[in-house]
Coordinates of C-alpha atoms in Angstrom, one line a residue:
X207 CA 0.0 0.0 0.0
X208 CA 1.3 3.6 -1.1
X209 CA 1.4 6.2 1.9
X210 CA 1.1 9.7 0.3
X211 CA 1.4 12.6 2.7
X212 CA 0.6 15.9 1.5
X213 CA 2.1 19.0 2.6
X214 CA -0.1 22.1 1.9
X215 CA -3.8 22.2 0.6
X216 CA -5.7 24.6 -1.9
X217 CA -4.9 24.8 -5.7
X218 CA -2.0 22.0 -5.6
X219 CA -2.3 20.1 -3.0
X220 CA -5.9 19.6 -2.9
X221 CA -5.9 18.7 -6.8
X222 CA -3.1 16.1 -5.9
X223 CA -5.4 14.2 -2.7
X224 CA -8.2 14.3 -5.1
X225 CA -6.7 13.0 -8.3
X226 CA -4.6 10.1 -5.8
X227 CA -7.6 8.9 -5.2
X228 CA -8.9 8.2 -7.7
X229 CA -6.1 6.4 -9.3
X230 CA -5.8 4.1 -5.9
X231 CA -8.5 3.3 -3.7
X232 CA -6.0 1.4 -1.0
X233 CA -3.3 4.0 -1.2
X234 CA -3.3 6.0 1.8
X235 CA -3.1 9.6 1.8
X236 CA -3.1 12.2 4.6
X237 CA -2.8 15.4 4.3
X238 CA -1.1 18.7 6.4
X239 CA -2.2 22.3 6.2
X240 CA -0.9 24.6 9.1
X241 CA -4.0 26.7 8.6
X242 CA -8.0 26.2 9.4
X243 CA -8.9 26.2 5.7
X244 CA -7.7 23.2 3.2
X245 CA -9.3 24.2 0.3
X246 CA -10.9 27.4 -0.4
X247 CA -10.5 30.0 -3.3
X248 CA -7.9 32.2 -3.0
X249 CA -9.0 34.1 -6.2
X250 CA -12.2 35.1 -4.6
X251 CA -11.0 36.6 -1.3
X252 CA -11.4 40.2 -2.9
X253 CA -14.6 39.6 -4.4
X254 CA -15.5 39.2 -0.8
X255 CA -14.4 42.5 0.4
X256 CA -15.6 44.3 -2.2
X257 CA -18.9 42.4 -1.5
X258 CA -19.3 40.8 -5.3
X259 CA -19.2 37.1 -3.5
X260 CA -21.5 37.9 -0.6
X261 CA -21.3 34.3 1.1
X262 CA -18.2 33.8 2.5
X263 CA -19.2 29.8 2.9
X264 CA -18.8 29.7 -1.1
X265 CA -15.4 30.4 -1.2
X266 CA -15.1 27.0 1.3
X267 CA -14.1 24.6 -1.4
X268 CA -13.7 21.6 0.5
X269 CA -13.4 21.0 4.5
X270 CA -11.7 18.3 6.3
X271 CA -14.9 16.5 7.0
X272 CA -16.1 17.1 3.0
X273 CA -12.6 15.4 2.0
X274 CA -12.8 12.3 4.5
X275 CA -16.4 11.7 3.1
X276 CA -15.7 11.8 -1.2
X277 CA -12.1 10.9 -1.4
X278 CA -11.1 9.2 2.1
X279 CA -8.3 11.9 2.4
X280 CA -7.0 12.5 6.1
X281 CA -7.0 15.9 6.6
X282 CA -4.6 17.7 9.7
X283 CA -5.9 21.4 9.6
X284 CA -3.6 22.9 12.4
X285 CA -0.9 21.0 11.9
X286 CA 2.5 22.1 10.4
X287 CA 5.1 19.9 9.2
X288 CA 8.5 21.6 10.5
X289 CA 10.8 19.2 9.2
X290 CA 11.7 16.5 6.6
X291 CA 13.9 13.8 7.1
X292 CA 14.8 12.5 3.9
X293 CA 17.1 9.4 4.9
X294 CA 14.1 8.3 7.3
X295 CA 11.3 9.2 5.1
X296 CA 9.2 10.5 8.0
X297 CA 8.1 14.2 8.5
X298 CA 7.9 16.1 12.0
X299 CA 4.7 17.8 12.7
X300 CA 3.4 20.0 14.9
X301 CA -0.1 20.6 16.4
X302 CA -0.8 24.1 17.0
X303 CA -3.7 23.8 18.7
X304 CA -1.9 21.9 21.8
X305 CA 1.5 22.7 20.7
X306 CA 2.6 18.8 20.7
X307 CA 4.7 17.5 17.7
X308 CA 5.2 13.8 16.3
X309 CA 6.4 12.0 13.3
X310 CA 4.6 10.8 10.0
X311 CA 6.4 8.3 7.9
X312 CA 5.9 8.3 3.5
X313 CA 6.1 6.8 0.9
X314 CA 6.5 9.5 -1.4
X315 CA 6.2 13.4 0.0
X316 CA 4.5 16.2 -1.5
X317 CA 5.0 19.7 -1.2
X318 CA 2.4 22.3 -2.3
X319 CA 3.7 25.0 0.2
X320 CA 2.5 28.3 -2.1
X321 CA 4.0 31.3 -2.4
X322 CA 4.0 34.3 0.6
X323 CA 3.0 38.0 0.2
X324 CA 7.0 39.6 -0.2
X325 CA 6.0 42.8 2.5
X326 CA 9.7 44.7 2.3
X327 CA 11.8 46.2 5.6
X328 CA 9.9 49.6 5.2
X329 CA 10.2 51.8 7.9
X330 CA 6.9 51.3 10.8
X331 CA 5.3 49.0 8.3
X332 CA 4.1 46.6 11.0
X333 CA 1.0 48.2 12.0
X334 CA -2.8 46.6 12.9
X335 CA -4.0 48.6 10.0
X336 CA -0.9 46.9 7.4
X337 CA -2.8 44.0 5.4
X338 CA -1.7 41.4 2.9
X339 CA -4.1 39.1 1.3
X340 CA -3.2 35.3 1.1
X341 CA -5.9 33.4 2.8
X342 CA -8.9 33.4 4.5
X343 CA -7.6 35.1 7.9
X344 CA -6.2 37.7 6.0
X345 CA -9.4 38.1 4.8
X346 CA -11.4 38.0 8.2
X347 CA -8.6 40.6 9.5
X348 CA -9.4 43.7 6.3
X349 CA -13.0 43.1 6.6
X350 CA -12.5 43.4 11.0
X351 CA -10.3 46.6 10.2
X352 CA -12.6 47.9 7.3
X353 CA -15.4 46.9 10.3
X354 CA -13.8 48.1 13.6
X355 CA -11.8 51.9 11.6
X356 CA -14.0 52.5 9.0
X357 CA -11.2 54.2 6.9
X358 CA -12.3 57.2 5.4
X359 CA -9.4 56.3 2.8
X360 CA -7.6 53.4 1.6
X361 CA -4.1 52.9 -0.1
X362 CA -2.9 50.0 -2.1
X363 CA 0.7 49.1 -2.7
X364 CA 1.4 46.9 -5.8
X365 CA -1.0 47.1 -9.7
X366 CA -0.9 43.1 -10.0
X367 CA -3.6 41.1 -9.7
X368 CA -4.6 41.3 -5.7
X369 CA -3.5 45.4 -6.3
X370 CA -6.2 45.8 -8.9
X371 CA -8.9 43.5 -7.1
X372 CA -8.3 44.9 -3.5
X373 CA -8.2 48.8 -5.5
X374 CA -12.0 48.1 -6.8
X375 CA -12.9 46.7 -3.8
X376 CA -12.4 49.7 -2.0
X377 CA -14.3 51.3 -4.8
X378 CA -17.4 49.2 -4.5
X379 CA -17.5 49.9 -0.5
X380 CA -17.5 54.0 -1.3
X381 CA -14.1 54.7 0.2
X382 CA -11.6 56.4 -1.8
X383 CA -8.2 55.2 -2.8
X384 CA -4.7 55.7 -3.8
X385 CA -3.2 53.2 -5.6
X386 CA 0.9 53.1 -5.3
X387 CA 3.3 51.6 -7.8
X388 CA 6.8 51.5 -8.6
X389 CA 7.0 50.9 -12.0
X390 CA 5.2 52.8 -14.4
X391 CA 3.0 51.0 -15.3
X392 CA 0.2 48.5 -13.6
X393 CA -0.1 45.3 -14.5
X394 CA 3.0 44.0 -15.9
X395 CA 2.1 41.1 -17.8
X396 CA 1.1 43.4 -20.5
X397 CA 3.6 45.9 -21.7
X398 CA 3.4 49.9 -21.3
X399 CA 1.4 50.9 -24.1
X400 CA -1.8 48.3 -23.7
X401 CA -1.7 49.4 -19.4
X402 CA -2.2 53.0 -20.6
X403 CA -5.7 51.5 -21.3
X404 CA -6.1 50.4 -17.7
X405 CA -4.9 53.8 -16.4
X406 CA -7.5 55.5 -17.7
X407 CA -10.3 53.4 -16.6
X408 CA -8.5 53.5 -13.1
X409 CA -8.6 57.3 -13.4
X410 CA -11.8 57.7 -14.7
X411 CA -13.3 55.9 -11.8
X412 CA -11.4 59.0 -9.3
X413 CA -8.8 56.7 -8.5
X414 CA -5.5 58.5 -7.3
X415 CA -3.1 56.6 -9.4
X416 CA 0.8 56.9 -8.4
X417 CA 3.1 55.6 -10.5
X418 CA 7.0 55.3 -10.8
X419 CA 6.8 56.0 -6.9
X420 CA 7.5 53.9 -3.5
X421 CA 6.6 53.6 -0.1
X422 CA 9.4 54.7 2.4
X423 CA 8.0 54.9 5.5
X424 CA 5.0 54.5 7.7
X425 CA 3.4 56.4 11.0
X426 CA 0.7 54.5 13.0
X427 CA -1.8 57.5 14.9
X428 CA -3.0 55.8 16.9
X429 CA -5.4 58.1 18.6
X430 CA -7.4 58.2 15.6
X431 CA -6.3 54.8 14.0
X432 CA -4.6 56.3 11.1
X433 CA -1.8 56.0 9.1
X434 CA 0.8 59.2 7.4
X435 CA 2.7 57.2 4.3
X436 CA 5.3 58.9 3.1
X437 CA 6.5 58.2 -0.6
X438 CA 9.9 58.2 -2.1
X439 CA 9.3 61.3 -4.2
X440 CA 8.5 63.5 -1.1
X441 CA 4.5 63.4 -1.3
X442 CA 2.5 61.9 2.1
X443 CA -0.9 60.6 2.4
X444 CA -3.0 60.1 5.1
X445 CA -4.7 56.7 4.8
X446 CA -6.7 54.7 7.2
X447 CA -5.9 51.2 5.9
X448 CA -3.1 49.3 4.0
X449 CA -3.0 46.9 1.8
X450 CA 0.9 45.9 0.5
X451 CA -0.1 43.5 -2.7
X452 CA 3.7 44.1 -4.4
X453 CA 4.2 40.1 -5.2
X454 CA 5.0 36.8 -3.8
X455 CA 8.1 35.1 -2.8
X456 CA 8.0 31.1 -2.7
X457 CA 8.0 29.4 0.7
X458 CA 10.9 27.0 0.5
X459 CA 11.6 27.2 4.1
X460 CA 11.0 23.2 4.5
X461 CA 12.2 22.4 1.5
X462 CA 15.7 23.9 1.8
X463 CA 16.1 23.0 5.4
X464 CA 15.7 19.3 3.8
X465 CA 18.3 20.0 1.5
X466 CA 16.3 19.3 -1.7
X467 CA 17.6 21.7 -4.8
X468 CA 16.4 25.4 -5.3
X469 CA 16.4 27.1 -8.4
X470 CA 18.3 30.3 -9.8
X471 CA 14.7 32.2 -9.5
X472 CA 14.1 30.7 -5.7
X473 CA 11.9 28.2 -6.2
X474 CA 12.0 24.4 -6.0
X475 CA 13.9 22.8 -8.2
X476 CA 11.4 20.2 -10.1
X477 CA 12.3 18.1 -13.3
X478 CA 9.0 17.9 -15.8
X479 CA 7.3 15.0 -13.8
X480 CA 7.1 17.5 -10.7
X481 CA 10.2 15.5 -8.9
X482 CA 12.5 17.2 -6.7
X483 CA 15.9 16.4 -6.5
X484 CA 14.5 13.6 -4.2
X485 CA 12.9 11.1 -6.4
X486 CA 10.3 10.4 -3.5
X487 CA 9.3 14.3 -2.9
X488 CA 7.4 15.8 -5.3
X489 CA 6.4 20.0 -5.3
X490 CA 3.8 21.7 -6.7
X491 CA 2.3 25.1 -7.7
X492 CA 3.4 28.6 -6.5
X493 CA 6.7 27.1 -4.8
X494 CA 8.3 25.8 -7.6
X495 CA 10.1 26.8 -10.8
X496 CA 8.9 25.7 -14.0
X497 CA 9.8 25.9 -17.9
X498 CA 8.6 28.6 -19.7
X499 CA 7.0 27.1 -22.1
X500 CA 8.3 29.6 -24.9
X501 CA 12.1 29.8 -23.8
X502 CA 12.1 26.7 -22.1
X503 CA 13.9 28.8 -19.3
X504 CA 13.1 28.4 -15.5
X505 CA 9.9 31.0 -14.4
X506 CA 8.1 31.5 -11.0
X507 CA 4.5 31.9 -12.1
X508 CA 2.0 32.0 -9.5
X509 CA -1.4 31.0 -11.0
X510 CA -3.6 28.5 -10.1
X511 CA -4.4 26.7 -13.5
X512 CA -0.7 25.4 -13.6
X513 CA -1.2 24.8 -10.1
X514 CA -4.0 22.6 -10.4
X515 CA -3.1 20.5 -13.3
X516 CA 1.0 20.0 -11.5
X517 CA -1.1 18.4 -8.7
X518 CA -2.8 15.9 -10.6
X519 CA 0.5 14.9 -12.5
X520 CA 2.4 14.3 -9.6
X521 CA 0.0 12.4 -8.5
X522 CA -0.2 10.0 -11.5
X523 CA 3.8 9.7 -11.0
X524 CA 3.5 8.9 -7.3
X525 CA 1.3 6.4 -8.4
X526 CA 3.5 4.6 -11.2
X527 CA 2.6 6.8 -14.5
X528 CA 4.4 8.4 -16.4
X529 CA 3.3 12.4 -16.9
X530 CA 5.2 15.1 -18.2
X531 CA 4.0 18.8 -17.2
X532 CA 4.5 20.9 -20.4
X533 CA 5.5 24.1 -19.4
X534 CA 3.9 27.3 -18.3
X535 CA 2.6 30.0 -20.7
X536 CA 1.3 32.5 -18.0
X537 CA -2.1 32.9 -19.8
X538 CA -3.6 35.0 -17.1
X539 CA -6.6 37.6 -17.0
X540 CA -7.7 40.3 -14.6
X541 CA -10.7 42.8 -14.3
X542 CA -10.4 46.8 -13.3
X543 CA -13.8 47.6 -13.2
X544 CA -15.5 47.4 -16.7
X545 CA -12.6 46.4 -18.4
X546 CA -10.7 42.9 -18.8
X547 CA -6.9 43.1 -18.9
X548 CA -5.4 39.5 -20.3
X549 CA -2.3 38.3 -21.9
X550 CA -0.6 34.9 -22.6
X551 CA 3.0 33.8 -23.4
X552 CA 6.3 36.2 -23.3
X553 CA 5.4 40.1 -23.7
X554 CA 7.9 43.0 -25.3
X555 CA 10.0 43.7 -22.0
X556 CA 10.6 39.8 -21.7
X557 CA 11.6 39.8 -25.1
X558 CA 13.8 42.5 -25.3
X559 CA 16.0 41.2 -22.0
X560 CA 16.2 38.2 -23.2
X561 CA 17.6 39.4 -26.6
X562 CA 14.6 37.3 -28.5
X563 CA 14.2 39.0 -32.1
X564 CA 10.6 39.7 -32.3
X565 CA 8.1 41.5 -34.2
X566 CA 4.9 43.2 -32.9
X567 CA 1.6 44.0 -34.4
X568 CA -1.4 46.2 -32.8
X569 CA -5.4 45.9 -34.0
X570 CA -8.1 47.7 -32.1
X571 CA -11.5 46.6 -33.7
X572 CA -15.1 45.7 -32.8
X573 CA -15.7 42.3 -30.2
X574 CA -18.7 41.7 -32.4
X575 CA -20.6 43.3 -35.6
X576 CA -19.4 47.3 -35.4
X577 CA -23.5 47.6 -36.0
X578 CA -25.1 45.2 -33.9
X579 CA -25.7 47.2 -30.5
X580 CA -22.9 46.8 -27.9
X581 CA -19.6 46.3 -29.9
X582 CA -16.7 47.2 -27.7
X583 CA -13.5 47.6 -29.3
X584 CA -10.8 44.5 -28.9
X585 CA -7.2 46.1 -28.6
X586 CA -5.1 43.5 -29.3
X587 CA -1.5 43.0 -29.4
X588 CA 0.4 40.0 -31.2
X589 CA 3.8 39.0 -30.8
X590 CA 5.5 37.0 -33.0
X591 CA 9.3 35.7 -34.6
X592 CA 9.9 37.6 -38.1
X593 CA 11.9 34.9 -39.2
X594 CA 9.2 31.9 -39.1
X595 CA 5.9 33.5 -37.8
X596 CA 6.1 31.9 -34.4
X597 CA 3.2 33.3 -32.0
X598 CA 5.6 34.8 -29.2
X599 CA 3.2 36.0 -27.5
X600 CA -0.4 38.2 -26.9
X601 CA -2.3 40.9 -24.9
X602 CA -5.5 42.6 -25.3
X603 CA -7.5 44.8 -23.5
X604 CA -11.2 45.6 -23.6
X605 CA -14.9 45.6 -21.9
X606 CA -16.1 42.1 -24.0
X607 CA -14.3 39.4 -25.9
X608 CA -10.6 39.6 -24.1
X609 CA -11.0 36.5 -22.2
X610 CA -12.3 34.8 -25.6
X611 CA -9.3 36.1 -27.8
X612 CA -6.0 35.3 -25.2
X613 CA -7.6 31.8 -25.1
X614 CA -7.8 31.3 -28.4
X615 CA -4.0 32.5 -28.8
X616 CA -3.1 30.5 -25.7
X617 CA -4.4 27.8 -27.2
X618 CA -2.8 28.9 -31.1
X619 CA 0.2 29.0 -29.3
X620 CA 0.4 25.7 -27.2
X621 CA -0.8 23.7 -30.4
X622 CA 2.9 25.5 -32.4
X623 CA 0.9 27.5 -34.4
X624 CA 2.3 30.2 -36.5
X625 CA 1.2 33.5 -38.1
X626 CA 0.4 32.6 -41.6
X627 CA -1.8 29.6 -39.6
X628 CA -3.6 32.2 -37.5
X629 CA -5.1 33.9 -40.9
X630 CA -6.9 30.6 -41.1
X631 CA -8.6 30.2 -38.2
X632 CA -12.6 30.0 -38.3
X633 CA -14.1 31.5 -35.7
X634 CA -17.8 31.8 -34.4
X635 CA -19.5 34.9 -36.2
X636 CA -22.8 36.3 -36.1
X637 CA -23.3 39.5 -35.2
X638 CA -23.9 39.7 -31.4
X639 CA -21.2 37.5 -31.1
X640 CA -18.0 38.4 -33.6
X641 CA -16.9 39.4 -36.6
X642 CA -16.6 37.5 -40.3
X643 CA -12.9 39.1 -40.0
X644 CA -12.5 38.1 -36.0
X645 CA -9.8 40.2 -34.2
X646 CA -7.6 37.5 -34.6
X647 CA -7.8 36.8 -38.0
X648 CA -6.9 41.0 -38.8
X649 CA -4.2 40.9 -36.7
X650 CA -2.8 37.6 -38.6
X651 CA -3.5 39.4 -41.9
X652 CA -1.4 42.5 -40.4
X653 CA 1.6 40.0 -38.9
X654 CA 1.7 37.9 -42.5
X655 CA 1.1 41.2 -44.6
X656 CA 5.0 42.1 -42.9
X657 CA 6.9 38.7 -42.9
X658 CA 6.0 39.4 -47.1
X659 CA 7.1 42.8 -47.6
X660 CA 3.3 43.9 -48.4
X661 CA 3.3 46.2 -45.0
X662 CA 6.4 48.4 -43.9
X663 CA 5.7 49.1 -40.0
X664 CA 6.5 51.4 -38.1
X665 CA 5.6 51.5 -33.9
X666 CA 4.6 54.6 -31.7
X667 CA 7.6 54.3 -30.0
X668 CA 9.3 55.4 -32.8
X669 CA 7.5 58.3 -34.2
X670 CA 9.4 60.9 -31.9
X671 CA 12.7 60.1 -33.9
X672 CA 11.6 60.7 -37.4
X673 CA 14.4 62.4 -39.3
X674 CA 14.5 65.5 -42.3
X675 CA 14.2 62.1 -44.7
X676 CA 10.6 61.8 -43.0
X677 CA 7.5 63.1 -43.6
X678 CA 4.1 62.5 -41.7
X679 CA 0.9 61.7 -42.9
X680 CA -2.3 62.0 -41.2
X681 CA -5.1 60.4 -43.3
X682 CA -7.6 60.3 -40.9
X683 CA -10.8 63.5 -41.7
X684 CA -10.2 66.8 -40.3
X685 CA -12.9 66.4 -37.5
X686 CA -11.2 63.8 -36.1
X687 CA -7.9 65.4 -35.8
X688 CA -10.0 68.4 -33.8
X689 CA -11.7 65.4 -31.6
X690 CA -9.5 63.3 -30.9
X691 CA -6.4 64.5 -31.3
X692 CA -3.1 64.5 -33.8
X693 CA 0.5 64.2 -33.7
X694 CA 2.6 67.4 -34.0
X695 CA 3.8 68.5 -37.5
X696 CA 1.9 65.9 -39.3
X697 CA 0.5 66.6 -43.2
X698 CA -3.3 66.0 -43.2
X699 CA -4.7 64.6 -46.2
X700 CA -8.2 62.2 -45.9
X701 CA -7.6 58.8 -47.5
X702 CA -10.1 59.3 -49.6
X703 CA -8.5 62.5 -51.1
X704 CA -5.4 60.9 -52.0
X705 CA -4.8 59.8 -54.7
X706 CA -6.1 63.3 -55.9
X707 CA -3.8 64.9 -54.2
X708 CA 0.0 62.3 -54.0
X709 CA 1.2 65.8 -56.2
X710 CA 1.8 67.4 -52.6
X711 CA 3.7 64.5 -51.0
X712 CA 7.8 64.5 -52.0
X713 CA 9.1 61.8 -53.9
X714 CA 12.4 62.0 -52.5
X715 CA 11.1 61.3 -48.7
X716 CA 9.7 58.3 -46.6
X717 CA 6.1 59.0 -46.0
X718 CA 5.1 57.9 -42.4
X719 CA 1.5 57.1 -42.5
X720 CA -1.2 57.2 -39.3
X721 CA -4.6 56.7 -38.9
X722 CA -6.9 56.1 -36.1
X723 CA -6.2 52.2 -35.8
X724 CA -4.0 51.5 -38.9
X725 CA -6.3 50.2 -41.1
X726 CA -7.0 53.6 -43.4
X727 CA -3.2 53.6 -43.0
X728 CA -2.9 50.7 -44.8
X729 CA -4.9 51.5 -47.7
X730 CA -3.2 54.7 -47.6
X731 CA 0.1 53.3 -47.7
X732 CA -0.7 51.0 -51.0
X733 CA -1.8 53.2 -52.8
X734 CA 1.1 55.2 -51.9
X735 CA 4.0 52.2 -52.7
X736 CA 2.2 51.3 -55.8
X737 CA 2.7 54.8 -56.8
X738 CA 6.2 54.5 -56.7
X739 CA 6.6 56.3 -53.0
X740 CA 8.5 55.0 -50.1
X741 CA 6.2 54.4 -47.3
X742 CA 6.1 53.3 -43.9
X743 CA 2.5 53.1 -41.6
X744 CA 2.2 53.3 -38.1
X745 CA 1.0 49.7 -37.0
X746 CA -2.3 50.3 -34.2
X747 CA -2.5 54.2 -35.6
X748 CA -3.3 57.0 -33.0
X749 CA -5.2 54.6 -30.6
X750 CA -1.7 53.0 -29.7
X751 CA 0.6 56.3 -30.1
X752 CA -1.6 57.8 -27.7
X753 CA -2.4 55.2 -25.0
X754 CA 1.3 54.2 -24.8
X755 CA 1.7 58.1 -23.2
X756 CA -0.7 57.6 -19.9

């Protein structure tokens, strides 16, 4: 009989008891978690605050009781494993309701310890009104603060994922908010230019978004229960709770104390069937480093898809298959408000560090028919190789349709599909739903029309450089330029005037071409090349030049 011992429940863990046993109705399997909770959903906890999830019971996955009775798992809540003997193949643990400890032998070990909120040695940090938000304590202890103070004003450190959630959540409750973050943009997954949408949703909504600033130090009032934050560029605020959301760090306490391999990154060292350097521990989830599934490099990515389907593999190895986890994409999606944020596979900044060659293409078009009521427009961001097409990577940003178009490219990209294969995808249309051309398919048409030498790009980020060789064109109609605005020292002549009017473009100069989105550009630009001009057009038009700036 196989004894599995678990170490560590929610995403992981849980997946890993579950999936055990149901491969092996004799083995037996226990399982440790130093908290109350064994299984509940960790992505929820802000939708809790913010009062979106108003049962609390719902975000209970699975209790000790619930386990014993489907899977004949032996739960330990408020126990703690404190050490690993590897040479005995036992495991000390330690009640912490009575404070005894004893030993647990295995069979095979796993680990599913998560990843911790990183809070950094800022000065007076530790205060009763400091939160982070891991679990389901944490949670109790914001809502008992949010209870107890009643902050007239709330301050967030860190755009990422809990950042964002924990930001509206303070929305939805009516207290206002300062959001804090270092880099300069929110959300890094995505790269500067597609945030700028974000920002100004997160503005819009009376947000007071800080960027390219840090907290420095911290004052606890405590005769009114408040809090003086003062910032690295000089500026204070007075707040009356904190959350610090500015990442996770994996616990590897146990793990490295048992001498089993870290990685460069931090994590646990595992090889592709979830193995440690012990061939009878396996480790799981947020605590681990995986292959990137487009470099093949070691990543930390904390997400609980990867998380769950690590668990179940280990399990089948424990149990004498033979499973081979694929690598991690980082296909991940977050909502500010009305508006979905989403991205898969490797984004610019990656690219450009690593010293990848890349090529980049922008689209912003309807989710559905432009004329069936309540089209939103997709922008969308491909990344691929110039050499052989390869989908690098994707990000778009919207209020309908994201989630729909990353997991189509997730999926594009998983499968080793290419650009030039992306133009022939065929993708649900009718009007309330898409688009005969979808999103995807234009921004395939945009990629291939460059690997072929039909388009000539050039990217926002580029347009402040333009040299006496240059000229620029604005094609879009003169109303627009007075509503929504136009690049400086631009020539404006409608598309539909041109080729009227080519007599007052020079021959002897590169004509930079913009529109709105690109698309005008691009019929602009033919018309131009086949007319014996040099041309270049401004991929994602406008839209992109002028989101990338807030």
């Amino acid at each position: 009989m196989t004894k599995i011992v678990i170490i560590g429940g929610v995403a992981g863990g849980a997946s890993a008891a579950a999936r055990a046993r149901r491969l092996s109705e004799d083995a037996q399997i226990i399982m440790f978690e130093r908290g109350e909770f064994v299984s509940f959903a960790n992505c929820g906890l802000p939708y809790h605050i913010g009062g979106d999830i108003q049962d609390r019971q719902k975000l209970l996955l699975q209790t000790p009781d619930s386990f014993l009775a489907r899977f004949n798992v032996d739960v330990r809540v408020m126990n703690e494993v404190i050490s690993i003997d590897r040479q005995a193949k036992q495991v000390t643990v330690k009640n912490l309701l009575d404070g005894s400890e004893y030993t647990e032998s295995y069979d095979f070990l796993l680990l599913s310890p998560g990843a911790a909120p990183v809070v950094p040695p800022i000065q007076g940090i530790q205060t009763p009104l400091t939160h982070s938000l891991r679990n389901i304590p944490d949670m109790d202890k914001i809502i008992a603060t949010l209870k107890t103070n009643q902050p007239q004003h709330a301050t967030v450190v860190g755009g990422g994922f809990i950042g964002l959630e924990m930001m509206e959540a303070f929305h939805q409750l009516g207290i206002p908010t300062s959001l804090i973050e270092m880099a300069d943009q929110v959300m890094t997954p995505v790269d500067r230019e597609m945030a700028g949408f974000v920002h100004q949703t997160i503005q819009e909504k009376g947000i007071d978004l800080r960027l390219n600033v840090a907290l420095e130090s911290v004052i606890h009032h405590e005769d009114n229960n408040s809090l003086t934050l003062t910032l690295n560029n000089g500026d204070t605020l007075e707040t009356g709770i904190l959350i610090m959301a500015i990442g996770v760090r994996p616990e590897t306490t146990l793990a490295a104390n048992a001498g089993l391999t870290l990685g460069e990154l931090g994590g646990i060292w595992v090889n592709e069937q979830m193995q440690t350097s012990d061939p009878f521990i396996y480790a799981v989830g947020d605590a681990v480093e995986e292959k990137d599934f487009v470099t093949g490099q070691q990543s930390l990515v904390p997400l609980a898809g990867p998380a769950n389907r690590q668990g179940r593999m280990a399990a089948d190895n424990m149990l004498g298959r033979n499973e081979s986890y694929q690598g991690t994409q980082g296909t991940a999606i977050c909502k500010v408000f009305d508006l979905a944020v989403a991205s898969t596979g490797k984004n610019e900044k990656q690219l450009k560090r690593d010293g990848i060659e890349f090529e980049k293409v922008y689209v912003h078009t309807a989710s559905h028919a432009s004329y069936y009521p309540g089209a939103e427009v997709v922008s969308f961001k491909l990344l691929f190789a110039p050499q052989n097409g390869k989908i690098l990577g994707a990000q778009a940003v919207g209020k309908d349709g994201i989630d729909k178009r990353i997991d189509v490219m997730a999926v594009a990209q998983r499968a080793g599909m290419t650009v030039e294969q992306l133009q022939h995808l065929e993708l649900t249309y009718a009007p309330p739903f898409g688009s005969a051309k979808d999103v995807i398919n234009q921004a395939a048409f945009v990629a291939n029309n460059i690997i072929k030498g039909d388009a000539t790009p050039i990217h926002y980020d580029q347009i402040e450089q333009l040299s006496a060789d240059q000229v620029l064109l604005d094609v879009r109609n003169p109303a627009e330029l007075q509503n929504v605005g136009f690049i400086e020292g631009a020539i404006n002549i409608p598309v539909d005037q041109l080729r009227q009017r080519m007599s007052e473009l020079p021959k002897d100069k590169e004509i930079v071409i913009y529109c709105q989105v690109g698309l005008r550009g691009n019929v602009a630009y033919r018309q131009l090349v086949n007319n014996g001009f040099k041309a270049r057009n401004l991929i994602g038009g406008y839209r992109t030049y002028s989101f990338a700036k807030r």
